[in-house]
Coordinates of C-alpha atoms in Angstrom, one line a residue:
X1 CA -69.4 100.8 28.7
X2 CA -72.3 102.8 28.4
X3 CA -73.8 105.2 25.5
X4 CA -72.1 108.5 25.2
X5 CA -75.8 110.4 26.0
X6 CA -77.6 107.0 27.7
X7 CA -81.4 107.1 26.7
X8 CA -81.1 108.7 23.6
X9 CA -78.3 106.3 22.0
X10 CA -80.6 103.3 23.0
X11 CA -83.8 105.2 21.3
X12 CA -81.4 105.8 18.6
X13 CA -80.5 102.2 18.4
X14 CA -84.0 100.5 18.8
X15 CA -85.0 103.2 15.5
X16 CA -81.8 101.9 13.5
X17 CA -82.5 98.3 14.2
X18 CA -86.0 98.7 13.3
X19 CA -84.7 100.5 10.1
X20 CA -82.6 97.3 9.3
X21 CA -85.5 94.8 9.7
X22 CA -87.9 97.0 8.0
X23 CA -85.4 97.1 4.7
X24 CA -85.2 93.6 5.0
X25 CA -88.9 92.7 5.4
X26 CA -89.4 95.1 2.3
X27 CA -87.0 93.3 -0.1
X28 CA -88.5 90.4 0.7
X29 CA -91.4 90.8 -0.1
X30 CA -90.6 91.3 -3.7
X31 CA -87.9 88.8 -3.9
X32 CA -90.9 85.8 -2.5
X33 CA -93.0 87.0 -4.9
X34 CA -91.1 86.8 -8.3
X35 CA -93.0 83.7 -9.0
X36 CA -96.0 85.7 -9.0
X37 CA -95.4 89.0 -10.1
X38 CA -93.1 87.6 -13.1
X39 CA -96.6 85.3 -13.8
X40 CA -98.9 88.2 -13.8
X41 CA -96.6 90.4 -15.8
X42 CA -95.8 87.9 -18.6
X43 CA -92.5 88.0 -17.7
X44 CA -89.8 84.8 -18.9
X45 CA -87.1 83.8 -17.3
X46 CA -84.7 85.5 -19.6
X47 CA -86.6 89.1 -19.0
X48 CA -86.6 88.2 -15.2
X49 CA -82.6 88.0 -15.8
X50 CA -82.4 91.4 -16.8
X51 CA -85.4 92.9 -14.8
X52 CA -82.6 92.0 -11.6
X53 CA -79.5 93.6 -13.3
X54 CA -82.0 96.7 -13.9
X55 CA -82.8 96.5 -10.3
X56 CA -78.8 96.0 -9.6
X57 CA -77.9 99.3 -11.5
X58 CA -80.8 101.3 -10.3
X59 CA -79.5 100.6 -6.6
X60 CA -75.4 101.3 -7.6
X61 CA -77.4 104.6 -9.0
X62 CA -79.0 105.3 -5.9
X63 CA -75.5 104.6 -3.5
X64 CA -73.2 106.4 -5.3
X65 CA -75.8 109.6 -5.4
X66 CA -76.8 109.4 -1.7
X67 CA -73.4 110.0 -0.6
X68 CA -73.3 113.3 -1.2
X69 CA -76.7 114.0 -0.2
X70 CA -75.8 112.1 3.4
X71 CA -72.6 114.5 3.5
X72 CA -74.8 117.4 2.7
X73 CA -78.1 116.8 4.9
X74 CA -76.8 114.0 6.7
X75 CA -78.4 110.4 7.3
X76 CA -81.4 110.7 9.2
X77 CA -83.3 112.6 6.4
X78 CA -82.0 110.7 3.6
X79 CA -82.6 107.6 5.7
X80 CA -86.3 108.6 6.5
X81 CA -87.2 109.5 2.9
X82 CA -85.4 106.4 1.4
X83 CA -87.1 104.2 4.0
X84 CA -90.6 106.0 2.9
X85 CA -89.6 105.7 -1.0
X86 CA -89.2 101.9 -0.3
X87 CA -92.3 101.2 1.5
X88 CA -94.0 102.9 -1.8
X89 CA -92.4 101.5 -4.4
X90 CA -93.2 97.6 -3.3
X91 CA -96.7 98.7 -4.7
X92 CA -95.0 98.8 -8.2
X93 CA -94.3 95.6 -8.7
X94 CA -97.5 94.1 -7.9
X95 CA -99.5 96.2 -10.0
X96 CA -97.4 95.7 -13.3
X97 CA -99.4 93.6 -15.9
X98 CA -96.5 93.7 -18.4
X99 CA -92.5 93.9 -18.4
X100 CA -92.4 97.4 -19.6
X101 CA -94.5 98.7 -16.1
X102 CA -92.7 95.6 -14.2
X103 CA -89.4 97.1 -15.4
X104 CA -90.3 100.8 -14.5
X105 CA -91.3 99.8 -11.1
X106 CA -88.6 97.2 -10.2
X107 CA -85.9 100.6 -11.2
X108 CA -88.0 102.7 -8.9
X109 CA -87.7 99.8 -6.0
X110 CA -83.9 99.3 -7.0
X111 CA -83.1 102.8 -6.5
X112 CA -84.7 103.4 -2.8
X113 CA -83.4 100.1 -2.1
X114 CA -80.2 101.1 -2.6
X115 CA -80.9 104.7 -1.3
X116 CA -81.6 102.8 2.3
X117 CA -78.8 100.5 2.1
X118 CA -76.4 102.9 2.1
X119 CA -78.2 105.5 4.4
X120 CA -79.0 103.5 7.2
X121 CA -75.8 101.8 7.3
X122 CA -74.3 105.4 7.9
X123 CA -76.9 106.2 10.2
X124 CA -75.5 103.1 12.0
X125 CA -72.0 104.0 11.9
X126 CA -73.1 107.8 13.8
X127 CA -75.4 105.5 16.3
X128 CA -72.6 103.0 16.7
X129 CA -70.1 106.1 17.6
X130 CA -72.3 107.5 20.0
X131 CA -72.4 103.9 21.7
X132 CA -68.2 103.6 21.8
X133 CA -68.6 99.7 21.5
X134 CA -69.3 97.7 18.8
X135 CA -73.0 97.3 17.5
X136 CA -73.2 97.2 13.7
X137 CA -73.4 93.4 13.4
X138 CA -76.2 93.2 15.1
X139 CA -78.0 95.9 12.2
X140 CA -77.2 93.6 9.7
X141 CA -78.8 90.8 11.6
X142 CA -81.9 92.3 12.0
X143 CA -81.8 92.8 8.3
X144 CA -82.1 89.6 8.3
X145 CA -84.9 88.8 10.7
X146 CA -87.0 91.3 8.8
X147 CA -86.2 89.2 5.7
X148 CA -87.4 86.0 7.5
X149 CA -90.4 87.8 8.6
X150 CA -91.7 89.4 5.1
X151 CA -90.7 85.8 3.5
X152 CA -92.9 84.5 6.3
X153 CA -96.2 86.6 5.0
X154 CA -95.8 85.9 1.6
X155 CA -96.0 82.7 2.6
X156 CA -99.1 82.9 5.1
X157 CA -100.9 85.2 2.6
X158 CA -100.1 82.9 -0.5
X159 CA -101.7 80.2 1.5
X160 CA -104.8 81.8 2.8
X161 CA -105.0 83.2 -1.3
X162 CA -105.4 86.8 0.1
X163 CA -103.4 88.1 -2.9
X164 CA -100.5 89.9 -4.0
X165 CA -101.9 93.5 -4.1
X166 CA -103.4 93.5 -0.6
X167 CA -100.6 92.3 1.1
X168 CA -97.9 95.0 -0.3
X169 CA -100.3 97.5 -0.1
X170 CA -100.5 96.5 3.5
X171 CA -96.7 96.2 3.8
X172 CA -96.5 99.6 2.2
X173 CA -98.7 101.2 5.1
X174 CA -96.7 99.1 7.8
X175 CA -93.9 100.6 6.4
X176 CA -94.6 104.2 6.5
X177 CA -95.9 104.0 10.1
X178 CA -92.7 102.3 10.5
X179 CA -90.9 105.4 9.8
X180 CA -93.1 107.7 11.5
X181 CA -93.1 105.8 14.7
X182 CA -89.6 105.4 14.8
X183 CA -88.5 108.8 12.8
X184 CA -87.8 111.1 15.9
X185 CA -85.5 109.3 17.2
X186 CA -83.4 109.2 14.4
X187 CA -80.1 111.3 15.2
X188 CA -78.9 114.3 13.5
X189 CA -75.8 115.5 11.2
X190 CA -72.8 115.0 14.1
X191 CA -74.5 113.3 16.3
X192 CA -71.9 111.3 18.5
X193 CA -68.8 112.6 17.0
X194 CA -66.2 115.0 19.0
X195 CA -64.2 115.9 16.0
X196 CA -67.4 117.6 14.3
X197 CA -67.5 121.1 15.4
X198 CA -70.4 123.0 14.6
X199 CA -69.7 125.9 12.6
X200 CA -70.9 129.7 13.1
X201 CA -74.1 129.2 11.7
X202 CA -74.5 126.0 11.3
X203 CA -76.6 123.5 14.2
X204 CA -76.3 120.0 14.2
X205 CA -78.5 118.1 11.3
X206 CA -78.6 121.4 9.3
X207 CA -77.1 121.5 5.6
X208 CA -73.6 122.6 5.2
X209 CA -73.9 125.9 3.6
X210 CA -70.4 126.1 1.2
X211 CA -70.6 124.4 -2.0
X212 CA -67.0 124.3 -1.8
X213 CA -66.7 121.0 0.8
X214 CA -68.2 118.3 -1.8
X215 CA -65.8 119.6 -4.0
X216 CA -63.2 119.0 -1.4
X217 CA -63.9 115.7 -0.1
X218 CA -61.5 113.5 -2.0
X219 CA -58.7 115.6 0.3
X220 CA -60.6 114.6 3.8
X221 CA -60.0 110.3 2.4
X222 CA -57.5 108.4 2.5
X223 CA -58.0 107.1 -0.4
X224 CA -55.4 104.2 -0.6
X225 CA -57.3 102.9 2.3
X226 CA -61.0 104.0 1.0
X227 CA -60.0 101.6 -2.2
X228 CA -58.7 98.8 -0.2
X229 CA -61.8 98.5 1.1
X230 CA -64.0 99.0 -1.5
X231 CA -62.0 95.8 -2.8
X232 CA -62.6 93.8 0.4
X233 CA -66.6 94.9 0.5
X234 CA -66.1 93.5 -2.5
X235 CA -64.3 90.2 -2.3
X236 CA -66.7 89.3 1.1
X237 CA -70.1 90.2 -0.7
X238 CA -68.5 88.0 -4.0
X239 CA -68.4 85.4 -1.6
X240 CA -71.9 85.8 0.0
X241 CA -73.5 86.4 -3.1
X242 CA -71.8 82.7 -4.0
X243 CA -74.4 81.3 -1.0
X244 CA -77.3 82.6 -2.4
X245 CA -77.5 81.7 -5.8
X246 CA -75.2 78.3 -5.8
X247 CA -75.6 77.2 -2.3
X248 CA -78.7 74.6 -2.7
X249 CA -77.6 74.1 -6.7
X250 CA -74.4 72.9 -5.5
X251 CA -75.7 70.1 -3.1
X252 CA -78.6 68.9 -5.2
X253 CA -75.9 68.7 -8.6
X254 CA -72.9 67.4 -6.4
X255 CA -75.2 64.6 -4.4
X256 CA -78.2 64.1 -6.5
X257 CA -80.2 65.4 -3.5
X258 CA -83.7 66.3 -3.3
X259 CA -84.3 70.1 -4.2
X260 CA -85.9 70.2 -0.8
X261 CA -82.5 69.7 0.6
X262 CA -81.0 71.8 -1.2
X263 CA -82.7 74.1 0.2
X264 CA -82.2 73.2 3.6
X265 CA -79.0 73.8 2.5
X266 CA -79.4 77.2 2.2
X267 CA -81.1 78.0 4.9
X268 CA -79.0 76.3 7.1
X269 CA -76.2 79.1 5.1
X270 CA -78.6 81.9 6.0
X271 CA -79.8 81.0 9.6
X272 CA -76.3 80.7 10.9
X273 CA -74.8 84.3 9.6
X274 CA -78.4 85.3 11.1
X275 CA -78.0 84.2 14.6
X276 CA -74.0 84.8 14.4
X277 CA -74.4 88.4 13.4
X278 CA -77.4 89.0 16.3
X279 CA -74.2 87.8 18.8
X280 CA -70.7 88.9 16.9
X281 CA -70.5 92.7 18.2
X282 CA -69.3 91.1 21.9
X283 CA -66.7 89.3 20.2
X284 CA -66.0 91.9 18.2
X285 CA -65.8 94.1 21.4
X286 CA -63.2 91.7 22.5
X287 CA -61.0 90.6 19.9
X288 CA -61.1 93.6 18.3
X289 CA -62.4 94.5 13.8
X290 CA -58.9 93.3 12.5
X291 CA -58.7 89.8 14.5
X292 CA -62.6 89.8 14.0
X293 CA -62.4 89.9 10.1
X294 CA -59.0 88.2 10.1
X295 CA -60.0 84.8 11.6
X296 CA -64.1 85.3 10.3
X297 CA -62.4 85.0 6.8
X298 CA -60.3 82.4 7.5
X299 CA -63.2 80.4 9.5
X300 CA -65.3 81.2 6.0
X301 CA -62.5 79.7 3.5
X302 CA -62.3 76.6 5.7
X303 CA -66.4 76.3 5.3
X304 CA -66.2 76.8 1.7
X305 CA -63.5 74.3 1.1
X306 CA -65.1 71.8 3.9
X307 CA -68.1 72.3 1.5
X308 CA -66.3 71.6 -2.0
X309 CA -64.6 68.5 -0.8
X310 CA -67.1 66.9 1.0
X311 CA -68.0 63.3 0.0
X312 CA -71.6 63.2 1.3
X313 CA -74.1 65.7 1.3
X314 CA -74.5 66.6 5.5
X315 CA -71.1 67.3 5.6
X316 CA -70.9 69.7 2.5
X317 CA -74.0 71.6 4.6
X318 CA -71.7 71.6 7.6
X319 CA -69.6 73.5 5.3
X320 CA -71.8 76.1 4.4
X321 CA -73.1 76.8 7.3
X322 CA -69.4 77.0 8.7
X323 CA -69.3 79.7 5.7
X324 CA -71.9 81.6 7.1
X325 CA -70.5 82.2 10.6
X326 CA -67.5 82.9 9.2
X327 CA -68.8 85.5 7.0
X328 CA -71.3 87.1 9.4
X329 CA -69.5 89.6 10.7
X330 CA -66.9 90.9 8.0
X331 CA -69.2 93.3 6.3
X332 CA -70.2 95.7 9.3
X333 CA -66.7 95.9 10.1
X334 CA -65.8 97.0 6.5
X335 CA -69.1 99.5 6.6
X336 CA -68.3 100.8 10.2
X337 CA -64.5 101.2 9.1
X338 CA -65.5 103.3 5.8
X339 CA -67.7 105.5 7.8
X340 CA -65.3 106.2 10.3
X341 CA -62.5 106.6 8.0
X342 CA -63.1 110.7 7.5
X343 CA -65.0 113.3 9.2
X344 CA -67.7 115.0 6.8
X345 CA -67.4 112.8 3.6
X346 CA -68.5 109.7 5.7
X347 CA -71.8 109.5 3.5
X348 CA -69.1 109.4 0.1
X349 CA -66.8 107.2 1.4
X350 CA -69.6 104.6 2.8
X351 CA -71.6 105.0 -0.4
X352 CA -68.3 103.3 -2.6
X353 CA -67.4 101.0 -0.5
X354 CA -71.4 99.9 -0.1
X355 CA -71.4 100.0 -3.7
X356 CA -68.4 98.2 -4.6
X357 CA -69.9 95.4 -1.9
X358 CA -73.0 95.3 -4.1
X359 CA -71.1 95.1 -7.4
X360 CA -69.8 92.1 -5.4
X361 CA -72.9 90.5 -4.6
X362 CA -73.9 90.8 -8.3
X363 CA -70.8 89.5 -10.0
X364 CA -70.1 86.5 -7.2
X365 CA -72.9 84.2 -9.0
X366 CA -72.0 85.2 -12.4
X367 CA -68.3 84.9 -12.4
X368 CA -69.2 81.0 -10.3
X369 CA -71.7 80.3 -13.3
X370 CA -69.2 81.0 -16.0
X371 CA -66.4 79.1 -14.6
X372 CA -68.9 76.2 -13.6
X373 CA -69.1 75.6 -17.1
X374 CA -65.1 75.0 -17.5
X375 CA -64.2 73.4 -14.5
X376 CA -67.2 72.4 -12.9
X377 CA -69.1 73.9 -9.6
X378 CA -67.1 72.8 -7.4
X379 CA -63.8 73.9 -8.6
X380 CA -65.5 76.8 -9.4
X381 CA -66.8 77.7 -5.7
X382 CA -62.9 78.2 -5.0
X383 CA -63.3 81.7 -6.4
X384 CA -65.1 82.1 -2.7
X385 CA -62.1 80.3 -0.8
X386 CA -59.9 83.3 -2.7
X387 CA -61.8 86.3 -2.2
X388 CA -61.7 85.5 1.5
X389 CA -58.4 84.5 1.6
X390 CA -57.7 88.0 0.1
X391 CA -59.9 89.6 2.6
X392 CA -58.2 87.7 5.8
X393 CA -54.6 89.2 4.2
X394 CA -56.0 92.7 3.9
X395 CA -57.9 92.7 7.7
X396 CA -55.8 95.3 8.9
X397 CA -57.5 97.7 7.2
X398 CA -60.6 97.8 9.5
X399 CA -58.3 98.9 11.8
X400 CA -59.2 102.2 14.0
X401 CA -57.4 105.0 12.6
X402 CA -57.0 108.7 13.1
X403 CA -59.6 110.0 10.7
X404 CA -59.1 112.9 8.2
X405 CA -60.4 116.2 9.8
X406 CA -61.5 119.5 7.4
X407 CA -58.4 121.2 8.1
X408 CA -56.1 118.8 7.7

């Protein structure tokens, strides 16, 4: 099937996915640097613990206030000015020589961080509309190429010594001409949706003029089903969030393996939901978003529990990278099915179910660490077999649904 307006949509798509990697090569760009910047900054490991739950609030900040903002403008200008606010704020960081200027600038970097996140992912959800076939997998993927790329630099230019202000200073003008390259092509307020009408006065990507529709918006949700999935962006980001931090930990404490393998470990985690997500929106095209997220969970539990029982070391990394096909393609169905879920409070009801994801992510590691301590990791890497389990039971709500119109 072929986009709704055929050269546009694939301009449109090309200047979302570069979005996505861009976001990705940003973040990580600070998060391969911490070892330095925390070093230059005088930072311990203690301050660097709350520095990344003030970068973690600053973002939840930044989502639940670009909602209405998206509803209002829509996403293309919120997503080009987050996109630009990101690519400045990596300077931050960098220049900080102490934790009161690192702090300042890590809440700047939080908060268009999480300004993008949620932005371009409704961005994606109006492209992906347009295209009437899945494609938001494949966003999330390039997130992740980006990611590989920035870690990539930091890398090269660590090597080659050419120092930490240079190369985000670079990265920071990359980024903007980024955005400028890739900024007209961006689509306005509407764009690909039938059920928007344009009102008498009112052209597509301009404000909404009455004050009195974001005071309405709760009546244009559902929000038995909004909650539902706030709680399984939740439960699947819980679960991811376990990978990150406990993935490598867990093979080198269960094994008595080389950190270097744990590490593999990891990327072996990261790689696969990488290359799964660049291929998923076929399957997802075929199966269908409830089977999709249904069996993806299910394939995930199965990983995680191949993982926690596993009596040698390559098998428990079988298991996790099992985990991260399974997981690869739940979360863009959860985005695409928030955005999608009412007609102009699509911004609102992406931004809570974004932000209960990222709550997620934060609290996965930190409820695993606490119960680690009672009944060791792995009986504590379970919570991850539950959360999915929960999320296989509530698939159905990705379903496609009639959504909520304004006069309804």
């Amino acid at each position: 099937m072929t986009p709704a307006d055929g050269p546009p949509a694939v301009r449109a798509r090309r200047s979302v996915t570069a979005v996505f990697a861009l976001n990705g090569f940003l973040a990580a760009l600070w998060v391969a640097h911490i070892p330095v910047i925390t070093e230059r900054a005088h930072v311990s490991h203690a301050q660097l613990g709350g520095l990344l739950l003030l970068i973690g609030a600053s973002a939840f900040v930044a989502m639940q206030l670009c909602g209405p903002v998206i509803d209002r403008w829509g996403s293309r200008p919120t997503t080009i000015a987050a996109a630009l606010l990101l690519s400045v704020a990596i300077i931050g960081p960098a220049l900080a020589r102490n934790p009161e200027a690192l702090a300042a600038s890590l809440a700047l970097f939080g908060f268009a961080n999480g300004a993008l996140d949620v932005s371009m992912n409704a961005h994606a959800v109006a492209v992906e509309r347009a295209y009437r076939r899945p494609i938001m997998s494949a966003f999330h993927g390039y997130f992740s190429v980006g990611s590989l790329l920035g870690s990539g630099l930091v890398a090269l230019t660590l090597w080659l010594d050419a120092g930490v202000v240079p190369t985000v200073i670079g990265a920071a003008v990359f980024g903007a001409a980024a955005v400028a390259a890739v900024r007209r092509w961006l689509v306005p307020r509407g764009y690909g949706d039938p059920t928007i009408e344009v009102l008498p006065g009112e052209a597509a990507g301009e404000p909404e003029t009455s004050s009195s529709r974001g005071s309405r918006w709760w009546h244009e949700v559902d929000l038995r089903q909004l909650g539902l999935m706030a709680l399984v962006a939740f439960a699947l980001m819980l679960a991811e969030g376990t990978a990150y931090d406990w993935s490598a930990l867990h093979v080198v404490e269960t094994f008595g393996t080389t950190e270097a393998i744990g590490a593999i470990t990891f990327g072996a985690f990261s790689a696969a939901m990488t290359v799964a997500r660049l291929g998923i929106d076929r399957i997802t095209a075929s199966v269908g978003a409830v089977r999709l997220v249904r069996y993806g969970a299910l394939i995930g539990a199965v990983g995680m529990t191949v993982a926690v029982l596993a009596p040698v070391a390559p098998l428990a990394i079988a298991g996790w990278t099992v985990f991260g096909i399974g997981l690869a393609g739940l979360i863009p169905q959860i985005f695409t099915a928030a955005g999608n879920l009412t007609v102009r409070a699509s911004g609102r009801a992406i931004s809570v179910v974004v932000g209960c994801g990222y709550l997620g992510m934060l609290a996965g590691p930190a409820v695993i660490g606490f119960l680690s301590g009672a009944v060791g990791l792995n009986g504590a890497l379970v919570v991850a077999v539950v959360a999915l389990a929960f999320a296989a039971a509530a698939a159905g709500v990705v379903a496609p649904r009639n959504r909520i119109s304004p006069t309804s």
